[in-house]
Tab-separated table of C-alpha atoms in Angstrom:
chain	number	residue	atom	x	y	z
A	1	MET	CA	81.869	8.909	11.981
A	2	SER	CA	80.909	12.898	11.333
A	3	ALA	CA	78.285	14.204	9.801
A	4	GLN	CA	79.936	15.016	6.534
A	5	SER	CA	81.502	11.821	6.531
A	6	GLN	CA	77.825	10.032	6.813
A	7	ALA	CA	76.241	12.401	4.497
A	8	PRO	CA	76.971	10.104	1.239
A	9	ASP	CA	75.456	7.192	2.388
A	10	GLU	CA	71.727	10.112	3.147
A	11	PHE	CA	72.588	10.893	-0.935
A	12	ALA	CA	73.471	7.321	-2.090
A	13	GLU	CA	70.198	5.825	-0.718
A	14	ALA	CA	68.076	9.123	-1.939
A	15	GLU	CA	69.115	7.910	-5.436
A	16	THR	CA	68.389	3.890	-4.638
A	17	SER	CA	64.469	4.201	-3.440
A	18	ILE	CA	63.116	7.619	-4.979
A	19	LEU	CA	61.433	4.987	-7.219
A	20	ARG	CA	60.308	2.540	-4.785
A	21	GLN	CA	57.141	4.313	-3.279
A	22	PRO	CA	53.836	3.713	-2.098
A	23	ALA	CA	50.182	3.865	-4.484
A	24	PRO	CA	49.697	7.706	-1.546
A	25	VAL	CA	53.506	9.234	-2.410
A	26	TRP	CA	53.345	8.672	-5.471
A	27	ALA	CA	49.039	10.345	-5.766
A	28	VAL	CA	50.965	13.519	-3.267
A	29	ALA	CA	53.335	13.622	-5.662
A	30	PHE	CA	51.423	14.470	-8.979
A	31	ALA	CA	48.938	16.272	-7.089
A	32	CYS	CA	52.719	18.469	-5.759
A	33	VAL	CA	53.514	18.974	-10.381
A	34	VAL	CA	49.751	19.618	-10.613
A	35	ALA	CA	50.127	22.120	-8.107
A	36	PHE	CA	53.461	24.127	-8.980
A	37	MET	CA	52.005	24.159	-12.070
A	38	GLY	CA	50.387	27.832	-11.025
A	39	LEU	CA	53.286	29.038	-10.474
A	40	GLY	CA	54.636	28.972	-14.218
A	41	LEU	CA	51.510	29.210	-16.165
A	42	VAL	CA	51.691	32.467	-15.038
A	43	ASP	CA	55.349	33.703	-16.322
A	44	PRO	CA	54.232	34.064	-19.737
A	45	ILE	CA	51.222	36.210	-19.169
A	46	LEU	CA	52.941	38.464	-16.476
A	47	PRO	CA	53.315	41.094	-19.992
A	48	ALA	CA	49.981	40.373	-21.462
A	49	ILE	CA	48.191	41.428	-18.858
A	50	SER	CA	50.429	44.572	-17.844
A	51	ALA	CA	49.114	46.204	-21.041
A	52	GLN	CA	45.827	45.194	-22.187
A	53	LEU	CA	44.520	45.316	-18.561
A	54	HIS	CA	47.116	48.978	-18.088
A	55	ALA	CA	48.763	47.942	-14.698
A	56	SER	CA	52.082	48.937	-14.561
A	57	LYS	CA	55.476	46.470	-14.228
A	58	ALA	CA	54.746	46.869	-10.405
A	59	GLN	CA	51.402	46.186	-10.039
A	60	THR	CA	50.588	43.310	-11.622
A	61	GLU	CA	54.018	41.643	-10.089
A	62	LEU	CA	51.829	41.935	-7.174
A	63	LEU	CA	50.279	38.905	-8.363
A	64	PHE	CA	52.805	37.225	-7.279
A	65	THR	CA	53.734	39.455	-3.987
A	66	SER	CA	49.831	37.874	-2.591
A	67	TYR	CA	50.868	34.866	-3.498
A	68	MET	CA	53.390	34.805	-2.263
A	69	LEU	CA	52.584	36.891	1.378
A	70	VAL	CA	49.600	35.528	2.028
A	71	THR	CA	51.092	31.310	1.411
A	72	GLY	CA	53.568	32.713	4.123
A	73	CYS	CA	50.510	33.887	7.031
A	74	MET	CA	48.714	30.803	6.749
A	75	MET	CA	51.362	28.493	6.635
A	76	VAL	CA	51.449	28.686	10.180
A	77	PHE	CA	48.182	28.033	9.926
A	78	THR	CA	48.756	24.265	8.421
A	79	GLY	CA	49.876	21.804	11.041
A	80	PHE	CA	46.862	23.606	13.646
A	81	ILE	CA	44.387	22.208	10.932
A	82	SER	CA	46.248	19.214	9.531
A	83	THR	CA	46.458	17.512	13.155
A	84	ARG	CA	42.666	18.133	13.688
A	85	ILE	CA	41.331	16.647	9.999
A	86	GLY	CA	44.173	14.771	9.088
A	87	PRO	CA	46.022	14.707	6.475
A	88	LYS	CA	43.823	13.908	3.022
A	89	TYR	CA	41.547	16.659	3.449
A	90	THR	CA	44.393	19.434	4.625
A	91	LEU	CA	45.011	18.383	1.301
A	92	LEU	CA	41.299	18.112	-0.263
A	93	ILE	CA	40.434	21.812	0.619
A	94	GLY	CA	44.005	23.063	-0.127
A	95	LEU	CA	43.360	21.983	-3.946
A	96	LEU	CA	39.973	23.507	-3.953
A	97	PHE	CA	40.457	26.577	-3.369
A	98	ILE	CA	43.644	26.612	-5.618
A	99	THR	CA	41.053	25.178	-8.146
A	100	GLY	CA	38.029	28.319	-6.791
A	101	PHE	CA	40.810	31.118	-6.749
A	102	SER	CA	42.220	29.717	-10.457
A	103	PHE	CA	39.160	29.976	-11.775
A	104	PHE	CA	37.855	33.616	-10.307
A	105	ALA	CA	41.816	34.827	-11.706
A	106	GLY	CA	40.533	33.864	-14.822
A	107	ARG	CA	37.112	35.742	-14.754
A	108	SER	CA	38.405	39.262	-13.662
A	109	ALA	CA	38.647	41.765	-15.076
A	110	SER	CA	41.186	44.797	-13.586
A	111	VAL	CA	44.577	43.573	-11.965
A	112	GLY	CA	43.887	44.353	-8.853
A	113	GLN	CA	40.553	41.272	-9.154
A	114	ILE	CA	43.415	39.008	-10.128
A	115	VAL	CA	45.650	39.715	-7.198
A	116	GLY	CA	43.071	39.115	-4.434
A	117	PHE	CA	41.917	35.894	-5.988
A	118	ARG	CA	45.367	35.759	-6.778
A	119	GLY	CA	45.980	36.148	-2.082
A	120	GLY	CA	43.090	33.320	-2.215
A	121	TRP	CA	44.625	30.747	-4.092
A	122	GLY	CA	47.434	31.251	-1.654
A	123	VAL	CA	45.172	29.989	1.473
A	124	GLY	CA	45.480	26.604	-1.071
A	125	ASN	CA	49.034	26.435	-1.676
A	126	ALA	CA	49.389	26.658	1.611
A	127	MET	CA	47.471	23.932	2.895
A	128	PHE	CA	48.273	22.299	0.399
A	129	ILE	CA	52.253	22.487	-0.270
A	130	ALA	CA	53.093	22.266	3.527
A	131	THR	CA	51.609	19.814	4.284
A	132	ALA	CA	52.150	17.169	1.207
A	133	LEU	CA	55.732	17.694	1.436
A	134	SER	CA	55.493	16.606	5.035
A	135	VAL	CA	52.673	13.586	4.322
A	136	ILE	CA	55.669	11.918	1.371
A	137	VAL	CA	58.831	12.251	4.097
A	138	SER	CA	56.996	10.300	6.422
A	139	SER	CA	55.893	7.867	3.855
A	140	ALA	CA	57.632	7.847	1.902
A	141	ARG	CA	59.927	4.894	1.657
A	142	GLY	CA	63.797	5.401	2.348
A	143	SER	CA	65.626	8.284	4.756
A	144	ALA	CA	64.558	12.031	4.171
A	145	ALA	CA	66.519	13.035	1.475
A	146	SER	CA	64.492	9.834	-1.131
A	147	ALA	CA	61.927	11.886	0.529
A	148	VAL	CA	63.270	15.580	0.026
A	149	ILE	CA	64.683	14.737	-4.029
A	150	LEU	CA	60.895	13.482	-4.920
A	151	TYR	CA	59.117	16.704	-3.317
A	152	GLU	CA	61.478	18.783	-5.868
A	153	ALA	CA	61.475	16.374	-8.878
A	154	ALA	CA	57.658	16.787	-9.034
A	155	LEU	CA	58.539	21.327	-7.705
A	156	GLY	CA	60.529	21.261	-11.174
A	157	LEU	CA	58.603	18.716	-13.748
A	158	GLY	CA	56.121	21.579	-12.279
A	159	MET	CA	58.091	24.187	-13.086
A	160	SER	CA	59.203	23.495	-16.080
A	161	VAL	CA	55.911	21.876	-17.828
A	162	GLY	CA	54.010	25.000	-16.240
A	163	PRO	CA	56.050	28.012	-18.477
A	164	LEU	CA	55.298	25.737	-21.367
A	165	LEU	CA	51.366	24.835	-20.872
A	166	GLY	CA	51.166	28.260	-19.365
A	167	GLY	CA	52.344	30.387	-23.253
A	168	THR	CA	50.721	27.915	-25.374
A	169	LEU	CA	47.370	28.996	-23.754
A	170	GLY	CA	48.452	32.539	-22.863
A	171	SER	CA	48.840	33.756	-25.983
A	172	HIS	CA	45.896	32.416	-26.941
A	173	SER	CA	44.143	35.066	-24.270
A	174	TRP	CA	45.947	35.691	-20.882
A	175	ARG	CA	42.683	33.665	-18.986
A	176	TYR	CA	43.616	31.144	-20.650
A	177	PRO	CA	46.249	29.824	-18.200
A	178	PHE	CA	44.620	29.974	-15.484
A	179	TYR	CA	41.709	28.259	-16.799
A	180	GLY	CA	44.150	25.975	-17.394
A	181	VAL	CA	45.562	26.480	-13.542
A	182	ALA	CA	41.873	24.961	-12.651
A	183	THR	CA	41.821	22.005	-14.985
A	184	LEU	CA	44.618	21.037	-13.454
A	185	MET	CA	43.777	21.221	-10.137
A	186	ALA	CA	40.972	19.543	-10.409
A	187	ILE	CA	42.555	16.106	-11.609
A	188	GLY	CA	44.978	16.207	-9.060
A	189	PHE	CA	42.422	16.653	-5.638
A	190	ILE	CA	40.856	13.465	-7.865
A	191	ALA	CA	44.183	11.324	-8.017
A	192	VAL	CA	44.855	12.086	-3.745
A	193	LEU	CA	40.321	11.658	-3.083
A	194	LEU	CA	41.307	8.222	-5.030
A	195	PHE	CA	44.681	6.742	-3.755
A	196	LEU	CA	45.557	9.353	-1.125
A	197	ARG	CA	44.908	6.354	2.055
A	198	GLY	CA	46.160	5.592	5.092
A	199	VAL	CA	47.771	8.879	5.783
A	200	PRO	CA	46.672	7.964	9.093
A	201	LYS	CA	45.483	11.449	11.367
A	202	PRO	CA	48.518	12.477	13.844
A	203	THR	CA	48.064	11.295	17.620
A	204	HIS	CA	48.031	14.879	18.854
A	205	ARG	CA	46.822	18.281	17.817
A	206	ALA	CA	49.341	21.047	17.076
A	207	SER	CA	49.158	24.333	18.706
A	208	ILE	CA	48.620	27.793	16.279
A	209	LEU	CA	52.535	28.708	18.492
A	210	ALA	CA	54.158	25.363	17.526
A	211	PRO	CA	56.132	26.762	14.383
A	212	PHE	CA	57.130	30.072	15.720
A	213	GLN	CA	58.237	28.512	19.221
A	214	ALA	CA	60.259	26.840	16.293
A	215	LEU	CA	62.066	29.316	15.666
A	216	ARG	CA	63.605	29.671	18.902
A	217	HIS	CA	65.963	26.769	17.291
A	218	LEU	CA	69.099	29.299	15.287
A	219	SER	CA	69.245	26.329	12.929
A	220	LEU	CA	65.862	26.639	11.886
A	221	LEU	CA	66.100	30.557	12.294
A	222	THR	CA	68.738	30.559	10.258
A	223	LEU	CA	67.446	28.423	7.316
A	224	GLY	CA	64.508	30.937	7.447
A	225	LEU	CA	66.617	34.054	6.536
A	226	THR	CA	68.880	32.675	4.105
A	227	ALA	CA	65.713	31.719	1.918
A	228	LEU	CA	64.431	34.743	2.684
A	229	PHE	CA	66.751	36.942	0.977
A	230	TYR	CA	67.007	33.916	-1.646
A	231	ASN	CA	64.292	34.512	-2.319
A	232	PHE	CA	65.420	37.889	-3.467
A	233	GLY	CA	66.855	36.510	-6.154
A	234	PHE	CA	64.573	33.402	-7.234
A	235	PHE	CA	61.493	35.944	-7.389
A	236	THR	CA	63.182	38.730	-9.502
A	237	LEU	CA	64.096	35.697	-11.757
A	238	LEU	CA	61.131	34.412	-12.060
A	239	GLY	CA	58.505	37.279	-11.301
A	240	TYR	CA	60.711	40.190	-13.178
A	241	ALA	CA	62.894	38.570	-16.351
A	242	PRO	CA	59.920	38.276	-18.546
A	243	TYR	CA	60.249	41.682	-18.856
A	244	PRO	CA	63.150	42.990	-19.656
A	245	LEU	CA	63.118	39.595	-22.061
A	246	HIS	CA	60.203	41.329	-24.145
A	247	MET	CA	59.482	38.246	-26.189
A	248	SER	CA	55.976	36.758	-26.484
A	249	ALA	CA	54.231	34.356	-24.901
A	250	HIS	CA	55.303	31.622	-25.874
A	251	GLY	CA	58.081	32.999	-26.840
A	252	ILE	CA	58.162	33.566	-22.370
A	253	GLY	CA	57.102	29.545	-22.135
A	254	TYR	CA	60.122	27.914	-24.140
A	255	THR	CA	62.329	30.287	-22.503
A	256	PHE	CA	61.341	28.992	-18.585
A	257	PHE	CA	60.937	25.862	-19.591
A	258	GLY	CA	64.631	25.333	-20.474
A	259	TRP	CA	65.019	26.460	-17.559
A	260	GLY	CA	61.876	24.540	-15.183
A	261	VAL	CA	64.601	20.786	-16.814
A	262	LEU	CA	67.148	21.704	-15.316
A	263	LEU	CA	65.942	22.868	-12.225
A	264	ALA	CA	64.278	19.368	-12.393
A	265	ILE	CA	67.278	17.597	-13.732
A	266	THR	CA	69.575	19.004	-10.958
A	267	SER	CA	66.622	18.865	-8.108
A	268	VAL	CA	66.951	15.257	-8.567
A	269	PHE	CA	70.600	13.425	-10.024
A	270	ILE	CA	73.207	16.479	-9.599
A	271	ALA	CA	71.991	17.812	-6.099
A	272	PRO	CA	73.493	14.108	-4.278
A	273	LYS	CA	76.267	13.452	-6.206
A	274	LEU	CA	77.374	17.827	-5.160
A	275	ALA	CA	76.253	17.034	-1.402
A	276	GLU	CA	77.944	13.631	-1.232
A	277	LYS	CA	81.845	15.209	-2.476
A	278	PHE	CA	80.840	18.621	-0.830
A	279	GLY	CA	79.046	18.236	1.706
A	280	VAL	CA	75.758	20.234	2.204
A	281	LEU	CA	76.429	23.313	3.144
A	282	HIS	CA	79.567	23.737	1.243
A	283	THR	CA	77.478	23.188	-1.717
A	284	MET	CA	75.101	25.505	-0.673
A	285	TYR	CA	77.726	28.783	-0.848
A	286	GLY	CA	79.425	27.703	-4.049
A	287	ILE	CA	76.374	27.485	-5.819
A	288	LEU	CA	74.417	30.616	-3.971
A	289	ALA	CA	77.488	32.276	-5.424
A	290	LEU	CA	77.088	30.741	-8.893
A	291	PHE	CA	73.198	32.172	-8.907
A	292	ALA	CA	74.584	35.483	-7.263
A	293	ALA	CA	76.838	36.128	-10.385
A	294	ASP	CA	74.571	34.550	-12.713
A	295	LEU	CA	72.201	37.831	-11.821
A	296	LEU	CA	74.679	39.474	-11.646
A	297	VAL	CA	75.752	39.363	-15.928
A	298	MET	CA	71.479	39.508	-16.691
A	299	GLY	CA	71.828	43.255	-15.279
A	300	LEU	CA	74.909	43.642	-16.712
A	301	GLY	CA	73.543	42.022	-20.117
A	302	ILE	CA	69.749	43.480	-19.714
A	303	HIS	CA	69.620	45.143	-23.141
A	304	SER	CA	70.997	41.362	-24.709
A	305	GLN	CA	67.962	39.294	-25.589
A	306	ILE	CA	70.167	35.690	-25.832
A	307	THR	CA	72.784	36.327	-22.508
A	308	LEU	CA	69.196	37.056	-20.485
A	309	VAL	CA	67.960	34.029	-22.382
A	310	ILE	CA	71.135	31.770	-21.103
A	311	CYS	CA	70.958	33.206	-17.662
A	312	ILE	CA	67.590	32.416	-17.009
A	313	ILE	CA	68.331	28.387	-18.135
A	314	VAL	CA	71.345	28.230	-16.013
A	315	ALA	CA	70.236	29.506	-13.473
A	316	GLY	CA	67.391	26.928	-12.358
A	317	ALA	CA	70.709	23.956	-13.024
A	318	PHE	CA	71.512	26.878	-9.659
A	319	LEU	CA	67.478	27.112	-8.372
A	320	GLY	CA	67.815	23.014	-8.181
A	321	VAL	CA	70.612	22.588	-6.929
A	322	ASN	CA	70.045	24.234	-3.875
A	323	ASN	CA	65.939	24.419	-3.429
A	324	THR	CA	66.986	20.486	-2.468
A	325	LEU	CA	70.121	20.679	-0.953
A	326	ILE	CA	67.789	24.034	2.003
A	327	THR	CA	64.659	21.406	2.301
A	328	THR	CA	66.564	18.023	3.290
A	329	ALA	CA	68.641	20.785	5.776
A	330	VAL	CA	65.126	22.586	7.304
A	331	MET	CA	63.791	18.598	7.951
A	332	GLN	CA	66.688	17.660	9.239
A	333	ALA	CA	68.159	21.303	11.716
A	334	ALA	CA	65.526	21.579	15.036
A	335	PRO	CA	64.383	18.417	17.429
A	336	VAL	CA	60.754	20.350	16.215
A	337	GLU	CA	57.893	17.672	15.128
A	338	ARG	CA	58.579	18.265	10.231
A	339	PRO	CA	55.145	19.504	9.435
A	340	THR	CA	56.081	22.352	11.942
A	341	ALA	CA	59.203	22.588	10.908
A	342	SER	CA	57.999	23.214	6.682
A	343	ALA	CA	55.628	25.657	8.230
A	344	ALA	CA	58.102	27.610	10.564
A	345	TYR	CA	60.258	27.909	7.843
A	346	SER	CA	58.259	28.323	4.295
A	347	PHE	CA	55.928	31.209	6.854
A	348	VAL	CA	59.671	33.690	7.118
A	349	ARG	CA	60.808	32.925	2.989
A	350	PHE	CA	58.011	33.389	2.279
A	351	VAL	CA	56.431	36.647	4.387
A	352	GLY	CA	59.636	37.915	3.983
A	353	GLY	CA	60.129	37.186	0.300
A	354	ALA	CA	56.734	38.542	-0.608
A	355	VAL	CA	58.186	42.093	-1.295
A	356	ALA	CA	61.216	41.065	-4.250
A	357	PRO	CA	58.316	41.167	-6.854
A	358	TRP	CA	56.802	44.368	-6.279
A	359	LEU	CA	60.349	46.253	-5.643
A	360	ALA	CA	61.340	44.426	-8.851
A	361	GLY	CA	58.268	46.461	-10.337
A	362	LYS	CA	58.904	49.215	-8.860
A	363	LEU	CA	63.027	49.195	-8.843
A	364	SER	CA	62.466	48.835	-12.969
A	365	ASP	CA	59.975	51.875	-13.333
A	366	ALA	CA	61.807	53.908	-11.042
A	367	VAL	CA	65.473	53.153	-12.123
A	368	GLY	CA	66.164	51.420	-15.347
A	369	PRO	CA	65.724	47.652	-16.313
A	370	ALA	CA	68.822	46.419	-14.756
A	371	MET	CA	68.338	47.358	-11.493
A	372	PRO	CA	65.859	44.831	-9.991
A	373	PHE	CA	68.246	42.041	-10.460
A	374	TYR	CA	71.453	43.830	-9.072
A	375	VAL	CA	69.690	44.392	-6.093
A	376	GLY	CA	68.775	40.378	-6.645
A	377	CYS	CA	72.641	40.056	-6.261
A	378	ILE	CA	72.874	42.135	-3.596
A	379	GLY	CA	69.933	39.807	-1.448
A	380	VAL	CA	71.321	36.439	-2.390
A	381	LEU	CA	74.455	37.199	-1.303
A	382	VAL	CA	73.119	37.690	1.815
A	383	ALA	CA	72.355	34.551	2.220
A	384	LEU	CA	75.081	33.647	1.190
A	385	GLY	CA	76.751	35.579	4.882
A	386	ILE	CA	73.259	34.375	5.882
A	387	LEU	CA	74.123	30.693	6.191
A	388	PHE	CA	77.926	30.968	6.272
A	389	LEU	CA	77.171	32.809	9.866
A	390	GLY	CA	75.187	30.337	11.507
A	391	ARG	CA	77.244	27.653	9.748
A	392	ASN	CA	78.297	25.943	13.385
A	393	VAL	CA	74.770	25.338	14.033
A	394	LEU	CA	73.929	23.495	10.969
A	395	ARG	CA	76.720	20.728	11.340
A	396	HIS	CA	74.595	18.387	12.315
A	397	VAL	CA	71.737	18.476	9.114
A	398	ASN	CA	74.625	16.865	6.910
A	399	ALA	CA	74.210	13.889	9.683
A	400	SER	CA	72.825	10.690	9.040
A	401	SER	CA	69.989	11.028	11.141
A	402	HIS	CA	66.069	10.187	9.489
């Protein structure tokens, strides 16, 4: 049986087993929802932070850059840490970092302070995200695909609710969304503390060098580079799009709520069906092409608010499908442990993609408001090219090996 013909079995199983999970999986999934709320929660308040703290777009976009850069660098150490203190304590420490630094970000008096606290936030984010994915994959019932779909569903739900909550709280003060994240993270901490049980401590200790050694596998490196350039489009949309919308915090929140809803729905229900019908790689080719076209339309329609709103919401569908499929592929790409694969992949995509939000702000001020979307479009097309060129080393990612 070919790799492609086995893919339907894995994704069909994923659809039937996703809801039949033990309590520890649901506890981590809930914490994931809360953690990913923190990313979208900031979106509606970016223009307000720029205006009230007298900062340029590029300076404010450093909120994303510092967060992603530190997250990516810390990803290298997550396996080293979690194999020594165990997954549960790694998750709890990560949640504590996010809770504390999000609270301090709300107390900031300048953009520079917020950028610094977002970096600290990134430390906790790295410890939590990499460990959460590996815990869900190792503890969930069913295939790796079902676990990834559950993880992406948590991501989508968090990203959809986050902007809505951020818009509601941000309409009163840009500080309130940061306090909201701190409160929600504290709830996530309690959920993991009480319900995450029975996850064994790894039997051997991972080396700090393991993620770098994993990147020797061309399959994993190909997916990491694909995600790096894909992130130029993703974070241009997420971090820069609130500016040309020229909306209130409420309006931005509702727009990205629609984006997040589509992201959640497609990641759970549409991605498996497309992978079953066309295969993982062919589906990703099509989705990346559509996302690039979407960003191009945003650049061409930069002065049309309705065009931008529609394109942002529609992009959620493309991102939901691609996120699920590329994460599934990473879990199967190389003969290394899943936490190591996740850390290596995340290091490349976050560290490389960290420049995208800052660059978007610079390009907007120096060239024009449409240029960031054109550069994002080019980035996604480069990602498509890398994925296509690496297709021979990725043939096995469709196989039902888990």
